[in-house]
Structure formats: structure tokens, C-alpha cells
Amino acid sequence: MSRTSTITLLTDFGAGSVYVGQMHGVLRRRAPEATVIDLAHDVPPGGVAAAAYLLQRSFDCFPPGSVHVAVIDPGVGSARRILAARAHGHTFLAPDNGLLGPLLDGETEAVVHSVENEELMRERVSRTFHGRDIFAPVAAWLAGGGALEEVGPPVAAEIARPGAVLEDGVIRGRLLLVDRFGNLITNVPKQLLEVLGAPEGLRVSFGGRPVGGLVGTFSDAPRDSLLAYVGSGDHLELAVNGGRASDVLGDDTGAEVRVERSPA
Amino acid sequence: MSRTSTITLLTDFGAGSVYVGQMHGVLRRRAPEATVIDLAHDVPPGGVAAAAYLLQRSFDCFPPGSVHVAVIDPGVGSARRILAARAHGHTFLAPDNGLLGPLLDGETEAVVHSVENEELMRERVSRTFHGRDIFAPVAAWLAGGGALEEVGPPVAAEIARPGAVLEDGVIRGRLLLVDRFGNLITNVPKQLLEVLGAPEGLRVSFGGRPVGGLVGTFSDAPRDSLLAYVGSGDHLELAVNGGRASDVLGDDTGAEVRVERSPA
Amino acid sequence: MSRTSTITLLTDFGAGSVYVGQMHGVLRRRAPEATVIDLAHDVPPGGVAAAAYLLQRSFDCFPPGSVHVAVIDPGVGSARRILAARAHGHTFLAPDNGLLGPLLDGETEAVVHSVENEELMRERVSRTFHGRDIFAPVAAWLAGGGALEEVGPPVAAEIARPGAVLEDGVIRGRLLLVDRFGNLITNVPKQLLEVLGAPEGLRVSFGGRPVGGLVGTFSDAPRDSLLAYVGSGDHLELAVNGGRASDVLGDDTGAEVRVERSPA
């Protein structure tokens, strides 16, 4: 086992949860030399799209060769597959529910296998906690240099990616998640905004309510006013300078965020 | 100090709390080579029975020889003792409030000492935070190979274990804790359920409300319906497939869960 | 890089947040041999005074030479400076918003520099997340033995410290933060209380409501009654034995805590 191997954990179990602690325990037993890092555990329960965004925007903060384990798994215990993928010089483990979609979309070099080799799993696999019983031991094995091919047969991953769309000059997206400051993070990437041209003159609305134009950061907007900006994850975010956007705009993940050019 | 020593922390301080951070600091100073892992910090405040369950069901995810520190300590500053125990090939530190009961119950090989040696504690011991001032330094010392005998005199631990009971063909238990998904985890162990015979034909109720029969996992029940199953900790749990059982059944830790055989 | 270097993180990002995870990622890439410890992440959003208290009361739990990173940064993206300071044998990184005030106040030996050397930062610095893009890489560099002088020019730090005051025999302070148990932690240090003389005969009130006298610990007060005591951080705290003080007294950080000698 290389002393430099890194394993990250992304779940919706909640920080401080024993589910996270048990995964760390299994990793400590089976990959004692690896460094295990909590990427995030406050993903909304079952929030696959939010987790897909967080993983795609975060993995390259970590050293190349890291093993990233994502367990947002509302289908645990059903027939859904578990995928192990190698892409962008990193390794990923996640349920086959679209979580790896953004990472694999268009990646012709990516290699994806279905995790089926029971010899790599814990001796007794529960039906409700594959994070501990399958994900953690397989991650330990991969971090120790195990070959991707041995986890199971090669497969095609589900690339369900219900992303934001641009049609007739209007971007339509939606809310992915709300952070602790009440900022609303949307599924509208910076690149899609750029298709609309210069940020000046764009107007943003959420759930039918006008938010205003695009600014550079919080302090560019008057205090207590709504603002839209490209956040640290290179996606459109909505905030209130000195306040909580979620108090004003709500946190309905079904509501639509729209961006369009203001009529001249 | 062995490079492979592992120390785990189980508290009701809350994840992200400075109380947890300070314990890590003391451990880092005194056991710089140990790996310190957060087992769980979201135990309900004062939830000794919940912590006892979590510790008993989690310790063997970790390497043999680990030191497990449990600080759910509503009696801090009073005359309650602190116990250091060796059992099941692991070492445990906890207040003498029943937290170690399930682990020590019936363990004739277990060795238990009362932590009284002030030379192992921090120089100045506060009256409200023994986690930092006693538990952490003693854990560091034990992880470094210190002899259990030196922490203080041997004692008998409190084995208060107000567990579930089976009487006249009816199991009566109670709620231990609610996880982030709204699942209700009870104090009814799988072994007690098995005394009632085959799972088919058993019926479960909570707080007088029928929950239904026992199934294997979430997806075995219709969507949005209540279900009862043996969870990943080998105890009876109540859930809603695709929803939150705590929204339907509440989270009253005083309410009774009953399991009995359905009349033919 | 020394194997024994320690980096701590103190933020208001929330435990389990991806912002914390990304900082860990950057540190893992740039300081692979350092041990990174979460000091606390549940600081109230924008709670600079609370963070200043937590840092001052916690840093010396950690080994001398540790690098402590504090990112409570409501002014991120504005012209506020970032400070790197060496004091008390430790190194600190924080925005210049008063967070380091209590640590530097009266420390004539302290050395403070403004972080301006862009070569130490991430290649692309966002306007909203300097924790990942500036604090983490600079911390990694300092933990690896980088010279403080190279981060930028020496400066004088802001020592805004709106502390508790003693006037006419009355201490007036305020609430800093509420912990998970509902205990109220104030900005009144033990040393200021001692100026008033023996604890017997002192009376404490909060928001105009009498709390009672000073006791040693929870169990010194009758069950369910309010009490005032010197907490594990050597500051005045208010609690309810067996209950939550915040349920009784509220959690208004603007409310005044008063301590004075009871008329004989």
C-alpha cells in the first residue's frame, strides 16, 4: 500500500453520523496506510444531482490517483449496480444512478466496471448499508493498487444528466443545493452562461421572481439585496449580501432558475 | 507508540464542535503517531443508551487493539467514575453510567479499571469537560501501550441495560435513535426477534400504531409505506420506503415498540 | 516537510460541508505529510467574535508549531487583508477582521504579515472562496517550513476586541455562542470575574433576567435550575442542570450579561 494513497468520502449520511464512522473503521482495517478525507456528508438525503455536482467540482482538489467514494444511494438493496470508474486520472466508486454522469459525460477514455466480485466485499453484506459492506472494502482494495478489472465486468454507466438547457436565448436550470449561508447553488454552469455573451445585461430569476443581474461577488451588490454570481464551483449561485437567499427565495429544488438577456 | 494504533471518538458534542476539536488537539500532542477517527458525534445529548448501542455495534469495524473513547457524560463533574475496560480485544473508555453495559454483559474475560491516576490527566482538570482533560490524555496513554492497571483500581462496571424484553410471546422495546433519513432504530436485537420464530407472520407496532410485518429492505415494501426490518446494526428498525418514518411515527424515545406473532 | 506538522481548520462552513472537504483536498495535495485536524466548523455564520474566542481558548491544546487556519470571512472578495501571524509559538492565518485580536492583544513578540504573494496561492483564485484558493495553499506552505516573511509585507493587525467591561463594580458582557447542549458561552473571562473578588455573593443576570450566583459545575445546582459557572474555556457560561439554558434565556447575541456583587 502506498503511503500516499488518498480516499475521499461523499455521502448523505450527515456529518458526525455513525454510518460515516463505520466506513472509516472498515477503511482503517483494510487500508491502514491510506489517508481518508471527508469530502462532504451534508448532501440532501437522496440528492444524487447535488452529489454529482459536488464530486465533479471537487475531485481535482485532491492528488491524482485518489479514490473517491460517493454513497448517495436511495436504491440500496435493490438491483441497482455499483460502478467503479477510472477517469481524469482518478478512481470513482458510486451507485449507478447518474451520480457519475457529469464526470463521465464525453470522457471517451473512461473505464467503467460493475462491482460484483464478492471476495472484495465484507463477509456479510447487509441489505441496507453497502457503504460499509461493499464501497469501503472495495475502495480500500483499489487504493492499495487493486486492478479495476477485478471488481467485475466492464459496463456502460448511466449518464442521466438532467442539466440546464439553453433554448431560444433562455437558460432554464434548477436548484441543486443550499449551503449553510443560505446561498442557492444551481445546475447552470459558467460555460452555458458564456454562450449568452457578456454578463452585463443578463437578468436572472428564480421561481418567477427577479433576482437581478450578474455581479462578481457579494460585496459588489448593495447590502441586503439579492445577487446572482458565478460561485467557487463555477456554477450560477444566488445570494443575499449579508443575508440568506433561501429566506427570500425558498429552497424548492423543483423551482426554475432562468437566465436571459434583458431587452435593450 | 505503534504507528498502527487507532483511537475512536464517540460523543454527543455535535460534529464540527470545538469540544471535538480540542480532544483531537490533546490526542495529537500526546499520541502524535496514532490515527484518530470520529466514530459519531451526533448522539442525542445525554443519550447513553443510544451511544451504548452504537459502540457495541461499531467497535469491531476497527482494528483489534483500538482504543474507543465514549463521552456521553451528563454526570460530568459529579462523583460518577470513569471506566477503562479491555474486552473483545479492544480497549474502551467511558463514564460509569451504563454506556459499556452491552459490551461487558456476560464478558467474563473483561477487565475494568476506574480511572483515577491524576498523573495521566491534564495538569488542570476542568469540572465540565473531562473529554479533553481526562479521557483524551488517558486514551493517548493507553494507545501508546500504557498498562490498564495503571489508570486506577479494578472495579465492577455498572451493567444497567434496560433492554428489550420478551414476555408471553410479545417483545417490548423502545426507540434508541433516529438517523438522518428519519429511520427509527430500536433496542430490539435480531437475536430476540429470532426467538419468536420465522419472520413471516410477525407484526410490529410503534406507540400503539401498526407498522406491518418484517421485510428484508426498503425496496421490499411499497413506496411511501411503513416497513420494519433488521437494520445494518442487527436491530429492528422502522422506516418509510422513500420517506421519513419519524414524520409518521414521531421520535418519542419513550414510546413502545411491540413485536408479536399475528393470530393465525 | 516534517512528519509532525499539524494544521487546524476553524470555519463557519458547517461540518460535513464540501467547502471543508475542498480545503482538505488542497492541503492533501500540497502538504501530504501534514496532519490536518478540524478544530470547529459550527461557528455561527459570520461569527468573528465567537471564532476569536474559540481560537484563543483552543490553540494550545495542539503541538507548538501548529498552523491554525481560521476562515470566518464575511468580507471575502472585498479589499480586506488576510493575515499570517506568529505568536505564542504557533502560526495563525485569518482575515484581518479582528479574529486574531484576542491572540495578539498585548503580544509584543508577535509578528504579523499580510498575505499577498500570489505565487503561494492557487493558480486561479475565486472571489468567494479564499479558504480553498488562498488560506489552504498558504497554510500548506507555512506548515512545510516556508518563511512568514515571504507571504507578504509586515503589517499591524486589527485588534478590534469588543470585550466585556467592568465599570462601577458591574461587569457587562455579551453572548458569544450557544453550544449543542444549549449552554450560553459569554465573553466574560474568568480573570475579569476575579477582579470582583470571591465568587460567593456575585449575582449574574442575562437580558435583565436573574440567573443566580456562581457555582462550580452543573451538579452543584438543583436539577432544572439556571446556573452560572466558569466553563472549560475559562469564560462565564450559563446553563440549566439537566436542561437547555437557551430554551429559557434565548440565544440573542445582542443581549447583555451582567455580573455584580449582591448588596449585603
CSV table of N, CA and C in Angstrom, one decimal, chain B residues 171-241:
chain,number,residue,atom,x,y,z
B,171,ILE,N,-42.6,-9.1,22.3
B,171,ILE,CA,-41.4,-8.3,22.5
B,171,ILE,C,-41.8,-6.9,22.8
B,172,ARG,N,-41.3,-6.3,23.9
B,172,ARG,CA,-41.5,-4.9,24.2
B,172,ARG,C,-40.1,-4.2,24.2
B,173,GLY,N,-39.9,-3.2,23.3
B,173,GLY,CA,-38.7,-2.5,23.3
B,173,GLY,C,-39.0,-1.0,23.2
B,174,ARG,N,-37.9,-0.2,22.8
B,174,ARG,CA,-38.2,1.2,22.7
B,174,ARG,C,-37.2,1.8,21.6
B,175,LEU,N,-37.5,3.0,21.3
B,175,LEU,CA,-36.7,3.8,20.3
B,175,LEU,C,-35.3,4.2,20.9
B,176,LEU,N,-34.2,3.9,20.2
B,176,LEU,CA,-32.9,4.3,20.6
B,176,LEU,C,-32.5,5.7,20.0
B,177,LEU,N,-32.7,5.7,18.7
B,177,LEU,CA,-32.3,7.0,18.0
B,177,LEU,C,-32.9,7.0,16.6
B,178,VAL,N,-32.9,8.2,16.0
B,178,VAL,CA,-33.5,8.5,14.7
B,178,VAL,C,-32.3,8.9,13.8
B,179,ASP,N,-32.1,8.3,12.7
B,179,ASP,CA,-31.0,8.7,11.9
B,179,ASP,C,-31.4,9.8,10.9
B,180,ARG,N,-30.5,10.3,10.1
B,180,ARG,CA,-30.7,11.5,9.2
B,180,ARG,C,-31.8,11.2,8.2
B,181,PHE,N,-32.1,10.0,7.9
B,181,PHE,CA,-33.1,9.6,6.9
B,181,PHE,C,-34.5,9.5,7.6
B,182,GLY,N,-34.6,9.7,8.9
B,182,GLY,CA,-35.8,9.6,9.6
B,182,GLY,C,-36.1,8.1,9.9
B,183,ASN,N,-35.1,7.2,9.8
B,183,ASN,CA,-35.3,5.8,10.2
B,183,ASN,C,-35.3,5.7,11.7
B,184,LEU,N,-36.2,4.9,12.3
B,184,LEU,CA,-36.2,4.7,13.8
B,184,LEU,C,-35.4,3.4,14.1
B,185,ILE,N,-34.4,3.6,14.9
B,185,ILE,CA,-33.6,2.4,15.3
B,185,ILE,C,-34.0,2.0,16.8
B,186,THR,N,-34.4,0.8,16.9
B,186,THR,CA,-34.9,0.4,18.2
B,186,THR,C,-33.9,-0.5,19.0
B,187,ASN,N,-34.2,-0.8,20.3
B,187,ASN,CA,-33.3,-1.6,21.1
B,187,ASN,C,-33.6,-3.1,21.0
B,188,VAL,N,-34.4,-3.5,20.0
B,188,VAL,CA,-34.7,-4.9,19.8
B,188,VAL,C,-33.7,-5.6,18.9
B,189,PRO,N,-32.9,-6.5,19.5
B,189,PRO,CA,-31.9,-7.1,18.6
B,189,PRO,C,-32.5,-8.3,17.8
B,190,LYS,N,-31.8,-8.5,16.7
B,190,LYS,CA,-32.2,-9.6,15.8
B,190,LYS,C,-32.3,-10.9,16.5
B,191,GLN,N,-31.4,-11.2,17.5
B,191,GLN,CA,-31.5,-12.5,18.2
B,191,GLN,C,-32.8,-12.6,18.9
B,192,LEU,N,-33.3,-11.5,19.5
B,192,LEU,CA,-34.6,-11.6,20.2
B,192,LEU,C,-35.8,-11.9,19.3
B,193,LEU,N,-35.7,-11.2,18.1
B,193,LEU,CA,-36.7,-11.5,17.1
B,193,LEU,C,-36.7,-13.0,16.7
B,194,GLU,N,-35.5,-13.6,16.6
B,194,GLU,CA,-35.5,-14.9,16.2
B,194,GLU,C,-36.1,-15.9,17.1
B,195,VAL,N,-36.2,-15.5,18.4
B,195,VAL,CA,-36.8,-16.3,19.4
B,195,VAL,C,-38.3,-16.5,19.1
B,196,LEU,N,-38.9,-15.5,18.4
B,196,LEU,CA,-40.3,-15.6,18.0
B,196,LEU,C,-40.5,-16.5,16.8
B,197,GLY,N,-39.4,-16.9,16.2
B,197,GLY,CA,-39.6,-17.8,15.1
B,197,GLY,C,-39.4,-17.1,13.7
B,198,ALA,N,-40.0,-17.7,12.7
B,198,ALA,CA,-39.8,-17.2,11.3
B,198,ALA,C,-40.4,-15.8,11.2
B,199,PRO,N,-39.7,-14.9,10.5
B,199,PRO,CA,-40.2,-13.5,10.3
B,199,PRO,C,-41.6,-13.4,9.7
B,200,GLU,N,-41.9,-14.4,8.9
B,200,GLU,CA,-43.3,-14.3,8.3
B,200,GLU,C,-44.3,-14.4,9.4
B,201,GLY,N,-45.3,-13.6,9.4
B,201,GLY,CA,-46.4,-13.7,10.4
B,201,GLY,C,-46.1,-12.8,11.6
B,202,LEU,N,-44.9,-12.2,11.7
B,202,LEU,CA,-44.7,-11.3,12.9
B,202,LEU,C,-45.4,-10.0,12.5
B,203,ARG,N,-45.9,-9.3,13.5
B,203,ARG,CA,-46.4,-7.9,13.3
B,203,ARG,C,-45.8,-7.0,14.3
B,204,VAL,N,-45.5,-5.8,13.8
B,204,VAL,CA,-44.8,-4.8,14.6
B,204,VAL,C,-45.7,-3.5,14.7
B,205,SER,N,-45.6,-3.0,15.9
B,205,SER,CA,-46.3,-1.7,16.1
B,205,SER,C,-45.4,-0.7,16.9
B,206,PHE,N,-45.7,0.6,16.8
B,206,PHE,CA,-44.9,1.5,17.5
B,206,PHE,C,-45.8,2.6,18.1
B,207,GLY,N,-45.7,2.8,19.4
B,207,GLY,CA,-46.6,3.7,20.0
B,207,GLY,C,-48.1,3.4,19.8
B,208,GLY,N,-48.4,2.1,19.7
B,208,GLY,CA,-49.8,1.7,19.5
B,208,GLY,C,-50.2,1.7,18.1
B,209,ARG,N,-49.4,2.2,17.2
B,209,ARG,CA,-49.7,2.2,15.8
B,209,ARG,C,-49.1,1.1,15.0
B,210,PRO,N,-50.0,0.3,14.2
B,210,PRO,CA,-49.4,-0.8,13.4
B,210,PRO,C,-48.4,-0.3,12.4
B,211,VAL,N,-47.3,-1.0,12.3
B,211,VAL,CA,-46.3,-0.7,11.3
B,211,VAL,C,-46.4,-1.8,10.2
B,212,GLY,N,-46.7,-3.0,10.5
B,212,GLY,CA,-46.8,-4.0,9.5
B,212,GLY,C,-45.9,-5.2,9.8
B,213,GLY,N,-45.5,-6.0,8.8
B,213,GLY,CA,-44.7,-7.1,9.0
B,213,GLY,C,-43.2,-6.8,8.8
B,214,LEU,N,-42.4,-7.8,8.9
B,214,LEU,CA,-41.0,-7.7,8.7
B,214,LEU,C,-40.6,-7.9,7.3
B,215,VAL,N,-39.8,-7.0,6.7
B,215,VAL,CA,-39.3,-7.2,5.3
B,215,VAL,C,-37.8,-7.2,5.3
B,216,GLY,N,-37.2,-7.5,4.1
B,216,GLY,CA,-35.8,-7.5,4.0
B,216,GLY,C,-35.1,-6.2,3.9
B,217,THR,N,-35.7,-5.3,3.1
B,217,THR,CA,-35.1,-4.0,2.9
B,217,THR,C,-36.1,-3.0,2.4
B,218,PHE,N,-35.8,-1.7,2.3
B,218,PHE,CA,-36.7,-0.7,1.9
B,218,PHE,C,-37.5,-1.1,0.7
B,219,SER,N,-36.8,-1.5,-0.4
B,219,SER,CA,-37.5,-1.7,-1.7
B,219,SER,C,-38.4,-2.9,-1.7
B,220,ASP,N,-38.4,-3.7,-0.6
B,220,ASP,CA,-39.4,-4.8,-0.5
B,220,ASP,C,-40.8,-4.3,-0.1
B,221,ALA,N,-40.9,-3.0,0.3
B,221,ALA,CA,-42.2,-2.5,0.7
B,221,ALA,C,-42.6,-1.5,-0.4
B,222,PRO,N,-44.0,-1.4,-0.5
B,222,PRO,CA,-44.5,-0.4,-1.5
B,222,PRO,C,-43.9,1.0,-1.1
B,223,ARG,N,-43.8,1.8,-2.2
B,223,ARG,CA,-43.3,3.2,-2.0
B,223,ARG,C,-44.2,3.9,-1.0
B,224,ASP,N,-43.6,4.7,-0.1
B,224,ASP,CA,-44.3,5.6,0.8
B,224,ASP,C,-45.0,4.8,1.9
B,225,SER,N,-44.8,3.5,2.0
B,225,SER,CA,-45.4,2.7,3.1
B,225,SER,C,-44.4,2.4,4.2
B,226,LEU,N,-45.0,2.3,5.4
B,226,LEU,CA,-44.1,1.9,6.6
B,226,LEU,C,-43.6,0.5,6.5
B,227,LEU,N,-42.4,0.3,7.0
B,227,LEU,CA,-41.9,-1.0,7.0
B,227,LEU,C,-41.0,-1.3,8.2
B,228,ALA,N,-40.9,-2.5,8.6
B,228,ALA,CA,-40.0,-2.9,9.7
B,228,ALA,C,-39.0,-3.9,9.2
B,229,TYR,N,-37.7,-3.8,9.6
B,229,TYR,CA,-36.7,-4.7,9.0
B,229,TYR,C,-35.5,-4.7,10.0
B,230,VAL,N,-34.6,-5.7,9.8
B,230,VAL,CA,-33.4,-5.7,10.6
B,230,VAL,C,-32.4,-4.9,9.9
B,231,GLY,N,-31.9,-3.8,10.6
B,231,GLY,CA,-31.0,-2.8,10.0
B,231,GLY,C,-29.6,-3.3,10.0
B,232,SER,N,-28.7,-2.4,9.6
B,232,SER,CA,-27.3,-2.8,9.4
B,232,SER,C,-26.6,-2.9,10.7
B,233,GLY,N,-27.3,-2.6,11.8
B,233,GLY,CA,-26.7,-2.8,13.2
B,233,GLY,C,-27.3,-4.0,13.8
B,234,ASP,N,-28.1,-4.8,13.1
B,234,ASP,CA,-28.7,-6.1,13.5
B,234,ASP,C,-29.7,-5.8,14.6
B,235,HIS,N,-30.4,-4.7,14.5
B,235,HIS,CA,-31.5,-4.4,15.4
B,235,HIS,C,-32.7,-4.0,14.6
B,236,LEU,N,-33.9,-4.2,15.2
B,236,LEU,CA,-35.1,-3.8,14.5
B,236,LEU,C,-35.2,-2.3,14.2
B,237,GLU,N,-35.5,-2.0,12.9
B,237,GLU,CA,-35.6,-0.6,12.6
B,237,GLU,C,-37.0,-0.4,11.9
B,238,LEU,N,-37.5,0.8,11.9
B,238,LEU,CA,-38.7,1.2,11.3
B,238,LEU,C,-38.5,2.3,10.3
B,239,ALA,N,-39.0,2.2,9.1
B,239,ALA,CA,-38.7,3.2,8.0
B,239,ALA,C,-39.9,3.4,7.1
B,240,VAL,N,-39.9,4.3,6.2
B,240,VAL,CA,-40.8,4.5,5.2
B,240,VAL,C,-40.0,4.4,3.9
B,241,ASN,N,-40.4,3.6,3.0
B,241,ASN,CA,-39.7,3.5,1.7
B,241,ASN,C,-39.9,4.7,0.9
